[in-house]
Amino acid sequence: MVPRNAQTLRYTLEVTPIQSKNYIDGAWAGSAKQFESVNPANTKEVVGTAPSSGKGEVDEAVAAAKSAYQTWRDLTWVKRAEYIDNLAQLLKRDIDEIATLITRECGKPINEGRADAVEALHMAQYMAGLGRMPNGYTVSSEIPAKDAFILRRPKGVIACIAPWNFPSAIPMWVILPSVLAGNTVVFKPAEQTPICGYKLTQLFEEAGFPAGVINLVQGDGESCGDPLVRHKDVAGILFTGSRAVGKYIQQVASGDLYKFVATEMGGKNATIILEDADLDIAVNACILGAFKTSGQRCVSTSRIIIDRKVETAFTERFLEKVTRIRVGDGLDESVFMGPLIEASGLHKWQLHNEKAREEGAEVLVDGKVLTGGAYANGNFVSPFVYRLEYRPNSFCLREEAFSPHVAIIPVSGMEQAVDVYNDTDYGLSMAVITEDYRKWRWVRDHAEYGLGYVNLPSIGAEVHLPFGGVKASGNGHPGAEGILESVTSRIAFTVNHAHEITMAQGLSTIV
Ligand code: NAD
């Protein structure tokens, strides 16, 4: 178990920085050029260093994955699932170590670090079980003597490019279905969380995955991600990250017609509170949705769209709770909100707050950059909450802030709530708080989203459900459960058991 006491944790974690290497063709390799990964709660603490890889390392990793594909694809799904089962056991063994590493490297509080690690474990358990489930099926042919099959085939080398905010769960959502189906992988973690990526790769090695099946290349987007995306031997790209980078990758990959791309991107998510809502549920859903991971989840609630009739009652209770949120180093179990990932995130938060003021916001909780004392070396801010009458084309109501920046938007009735919800290019997560089943059903069918919730926050994935968005949030290939579709081709295969050929649709063989 992770020690509960922050000081004990600090004591146990006074360790030297971890040195990550690349993992290519079953061997660990360093590089003369390195970059540092620092703890966002204390940027003076170097969590580890990792190689700054470029095209050369990417080429080697893709070549290793391409070569390993020839034998990996020929194993049975059951055999490949057994490797994943080995991995699941190692994830379970090291769950507390992984949780602590996540908190140190990406700043989120330790109960969120633990949840991230547990989600990775759940994905491994799910994929290990799926190896024994049907991966194709028989369908009836028009001709009695024919058997027709629909089979799933792997695609080849899959590039898995991950964001920093779920450094163990998201890589597992995409890597494990890929290898289960017989593909091989080149994994590029985010440059903010290379050590989490390194730890996962060490476990793949220990689980006995053959050389070349999983390859790790560390580095930034431009020098390392870009050559990976452009590589001619990459058959598929599974990208999770920002809309700007996702759009760029889709454009680059469209130059190679054979290259499949799944892009899971940002959101401008909302919690809709209807007039009959249970306000206890509404307040807790908004606190969780808006401030978990300091608002740095793709599914974070940054808009609270509320019926005017309950606005005052809700706002009073919500603000009372917001002002009690404890901000600090996530290794302290009592902390609710950790730091922002880096200084650029802090500047983005400030920009969105300024934009809200310019657009006429009434500021209800004026978020501050926290400095001095325990905050001296971290990227800490406190929540920013404002009230704004809806108007179309508003920057702050349409664009992702990815920080603790939340608008309360009063509306009149359910239809207007959904119109306001839909007024953004994004379509990722939507929560509605109501006691009326007719209302949630209407909202369910008229709001645009990939993840919908009733009487819950807009956050909270489970691995056996597809995770993804519509509109600018995703290109229709969700992660977790959904990704198996993306890493396989469905092929039709037909066998004739008769001594003559009988064609479908009455085609004649008479000449
Ligand atoms: P990001 O787009 O900056 O980076 C994501 C990954 O892409 C990193 O590994 C980065 O190195 C790589 N990258 C950057 N430029 C690249 C290029 N030119 N070619 C190839 N790779 C490149 O995103 P981030 O800051 O790590 O994550 C935050 C964003 O991710 C937010 O917008 C958030 O909403 C989104 N996100 C979406 C989901 C989802 O499932 N929809 C989940 C988590 C985060």
PDB file of C-alpha atoms and ligand atoms in Angstrom, residues 161-166 170 173 188-192 219-222 224-229 239-246 248-249 263-267 296-299 341-342 348 400 402 426 428 467-469 473 479, ligand 1:
ATOM      1  CA  ILE A 161       1.331   8.349 -29.162  1.00  0.00           C
ATOM      2  CA  ALA A 162       0.152   9.219 -25.666  1.00  0.00           C
ATOM      3  CA  PRO A 163      -0.686  12.371 -23.676  1.00  0.00           C
ATOM      4  CA  TRP A 164       0.701  13.121 -20.211  1.00  0.00           C
ATOM      5  CA  ASN A 165      -2.525  13.275 -18.159  1.00  0.00           C
ATOM      6  CA  PHE A 166      -3.218   9.502 -17.962  1.00  0.00           C
ATOM      7  CA  ILE A 170      -4.184   5.624 -21.933  1.00  0.00           C
ATOM      8  CA  TRP A 173      -5.987   1.397 -23.788  1.00  0.00           C
ATOM      9  CA  LYS A 188       5.951   7.252 -27.631  1.00  0.00           C
ATOM     10  CA  PRO A 189       4.956   8.572 -24.198  1.00  0.00           C
ATOM     11  CA  ALA A 190       4.389  12.295 -23.650  1.00  0.00           C
ATOM     12  CA  GLU A 191       7.581  14.233 -22.975  1.00  0.00           C
ATOM     13  CA  GLN A 192       6.150  15.329 -19.597  1.00  0.00           C
ATOM     14  CA  GLY A 219      11.262  12.376 -27.051  1.00  0.00           C
ATOM     15  CA  ASP A 220       9.163  15.367 -27.955  1.00  0.00           C
ATOM     16  CA  GLY A 221       6.466  15.678 -30.584  1.00  0.00           C
ATOM     17  CA  GLU A 222       8.458  17.454 -33.235  1.00  0.00           C
ATOM     18  CA  CYS A 224      10.335  12.008 -32.262  1.00  0.00           C
ATOM     19  CA  GLY A 225       6.533  11.947 -32.810  1.00  0.00           C
ATOM     20  CA  ASP A 226       6.672  13.519 -36.254  1.00  0.00           C
ATOM     21  CA  PRO A 227       9.065  11.007 -37.912  1.00  0.00           C
ATOM     22  CA  LEU A 228       7.025   8.206 -36.335  1.00  0.00           C
ATOM     23  CA  VAL A 229       3.801   9.512 -37.857  1.00  0.00           C
ATOM     24  CA  PHE A 239      -3.049   9.291 -31.102  1.00  0.00           C
ATOM     25  CA  THR A 240      -4.514  10.794 -27.936  1.00  0.00           C
ATOM     26  CA  GLY A 241      -3.836  14.469 -27.249  1.00  0.00           C
ATOM     27  CA  SER A 242      -4.750  17.977 -28.278  1.00  0.00           C
ATOM     28  CA  ARG A 243      -6.962  18.942 -31.156  1.00  0.00           C
ATOM     29  CA  ALA A 244      -4.204  20.919 -32.914  1.00  0.00           C
ATOM     30  CA  VAL A 245      -1.766  17.989 -32.951  1.00  0.00           C
ATOM     31  CA  GLY A 246      -4.499  15.469 -33.804  1.00  0.00           C
ATOM     32  CA  TYR A 248      -1.979  17.851 -37.945  1.00  0.00           C
ATOM     33  CA  ILE A 249      -1.439  14.083 -37.681  1.00  0.00           C
ATOM     34  CA  THR A 263      -7.338  10.643 -33.013  1.00  0.00           C
ATOM     35  CA  GLU A 264      -8.864  11.188 -29.573  1.00  0.00           C
ATOM     36  CA  MET A 265      -8.666  14.868 -28.722  1.00  0.00           C
ATOM     37  CA  GLY A 266      -9.950  17.575 -26.391  1.00  0.00           C
ATOM     38  CA  GLY A 267     -13.359  18.645 -25.144  1.00  0.00           C
ATOM     39  CA  GLN A 296      -6.760  18.794 -16.948  1.00  0.00           C
ATOM     40  CA  ARG A 297      -8.883  15.893 -18.151  1.00  0.00           C
ATOM     41  CA  CYS A 298     -10.179  15.738 -21.703  1.00  0.00           C
ATOM     42  CA  VAL A 299     -13.598  15.164 -20.091  1.00  0.00           C
ATOM     43  CA  ILE A 341       1.497  20.191 -15.487  1.00  0.00           C
ATOM     44  CA  GLU A 342       3.790  23.028 -16.565  1.00  0.00           C
ATOM     45  CA  LYS A 348      -3.212  29.090 -20.768  1.00  0.00           C
ATOM     46  CA  GLU A 400     -10.898  24.029 -24.131  1.00  0.00           C
ATOM     47  CA  PHE A 402      -7.727  22.392 -19.694  1.00  0.00           C
ATOM     48  CA  TYR A 426     -16.084  19.741 -29.511  1.00  0.00           C
ATOM     49  CA  LEU A 428     -16.679  14.655 -25.900  1.00  0.00           C
ATOM     50  CA  PHE A 467     -13.963   6.059 -24.810  1.00  0.00           C
ATOM     51  CA  GLY A 468     -14.064   8.839 -27.376  1.00  0.00           C
ATOM     52  CA  GLY A 469     -15.806  11.844 -28.808  1.00  0.00           C
ATOM     53  CA  SER A 473     -13.093  15.644 -30.179  1.00  0.00           C
ATOM     54  CA  GLY A 479     -10.125   4.127 -27.249  1.00  0.00           C
TER      55      GLY A 479
HETATM   56  P1  NAD B   1      -0.386  17.107 -27.019  1.00  0.00           P
HETATM   57  O1  NAD B   1      -1.222  17.086 -28.257  1.00  0.00           O
HETATM   58  O2  NAD B   1       0.460  18.288 -26.780  1.00  0.00           O
HETATM   59  O3  NAD B   1       0.603  15.839 -27.008  1.00  0.00           O
HETATM   60  C1  NAD B   1       0.121  14.515 -27.109  1.00  0.00           C
HETATM   61  C2  NAD B   1       1.226  13.633 -27.683  1.00  0.00           C
HETATM   62  O4  NAD B   1       1.463  14.027 -29.039  1.00  0.00           O
HETATM   63  C3  NAD B   1       2.565  13.772 -26.952  1.00  0.00           C
HETATM   64  O5  NAD B   1       3.163  12.507 -26.852  1.00  0.00           O
HETATM   65  C4  NAD B   1       3.365  14.673 -27.892  1.00  0.00           C
HETATM   66  O6  NAD B   1       4.745  14.514 -27.800  1.00  0.00           O
HETATM   67  C5  NAD B   1       2.854  14.197 -29.247  1.00  0.00           C
HETATM   68  N1  NAD B   1       3.062  15.138 -30.352  1.00  0.00           N
HETATM   69  C6  NAD B   1       3.112  16.486 -30.298  1.00  0.00           C
HETATM   70  N2  NAD B   1       3.366  16.994 -31.531  1.00  0.00           N
HETATM   71  C7  NAD B   1       3.461  15.933 -32.375  1.00  0.00           C
HETATM   72  C8  NAD B   1       3.713  15.799 -33.778  1.00  0.00           C
HETATM   73  N3  NAD B   1       3.938  16.849 -34.549  1.00  0.00           N
HETATM   74  N4  NAD B   1       3.731  14.565 -34.310  1.00  0.00           N
HETATM   75  C9  NAD B   1       3.515  13.466 -33.537  1.00  0.00           C
HETATM   76  N5  NAD B   1       3.298  13.540 -32.201  1.00  0.00           N
HETATM   77  C10 NAD B   1       3.265  14.756 -31.624  1.00  0.00           C
HETATM   78  O7  NAD B   1      -1.386  16.829 -25.789  1.00  0.00           O
HETATM   79  P2  NAD B   1      -1.063  16.795 -24.226  1.00  0.00           P
HETATM   80  O8  NAD B   1      -0.765  18.158 -23.743  1.00  0.00           O
HETATM   81  O9  NAD B   1      -0.107  15.697 -23.892  1.00  0.00           O
HETATM   82  O10 NAD B   1      -2.489  16.331 -23.660  1.00  0.00           O
HETATM   83  C11 NAD B   1      -3.532  17.224 -23.442  1.00  0.00           C
HETATM   84  C12 NAD B   1      -4.581  17.148 -24.530  1.00  0.00           C
HETATM   85  O11 NAD B   1      -4.968  15.793 -24.735  1.00  0.00           O
HETATM   86  C13 NAD B   1      -5.853  17.889 -24.152  1.00  0.00           C
HETATM   87  O12 NAD B   1      -6.357  18.578 -25.270  1.00  0.00           O
HETATM   88  C14 NAD B   1      -6.798  16.760 -23.733  1.00  0.00           C
HETATM   89  O13 NAD B   1      -8.168  17.108 -23.850  1.00  0.00           O
HETATM   90  C15 NAD B   1      -6.393  15.676 -24.689  1.00  0.00           C
HETATM   91  N6  NAD B   1      -6.748  14.347 -24.217  1.00  0.00           N
HETATM   92  C16 NAD B   1      -7.712  13.646 -24.893  1.00  0.00           C
HETATM   93  C17 NAD B   1      -8.112  12.397 -24.435  1.00  0.00           C
HETATM   94  C18 NAD B   1      -9.198  11.611 -25.144  1.00  0.00           C
HETATM   95  O14 NAD B   1      -9.275  10.402 -24.947  1.00  0.00           O
HETATM   96  N7  NAD B   1     -10.048  12.241 -25.949  1.00  0.00           N
HETATM   97  C19 NAD B   1      -7.518  11.853 -23.296  1.00  0.00           C
HETATM   98  C20 NAD B   1      -6.521  12.587 -22.641  1.00  0.00           C
HETATM   99  C21 NAD B   1      -6.142  13.833 -23.104  1.00  0.00           C
END
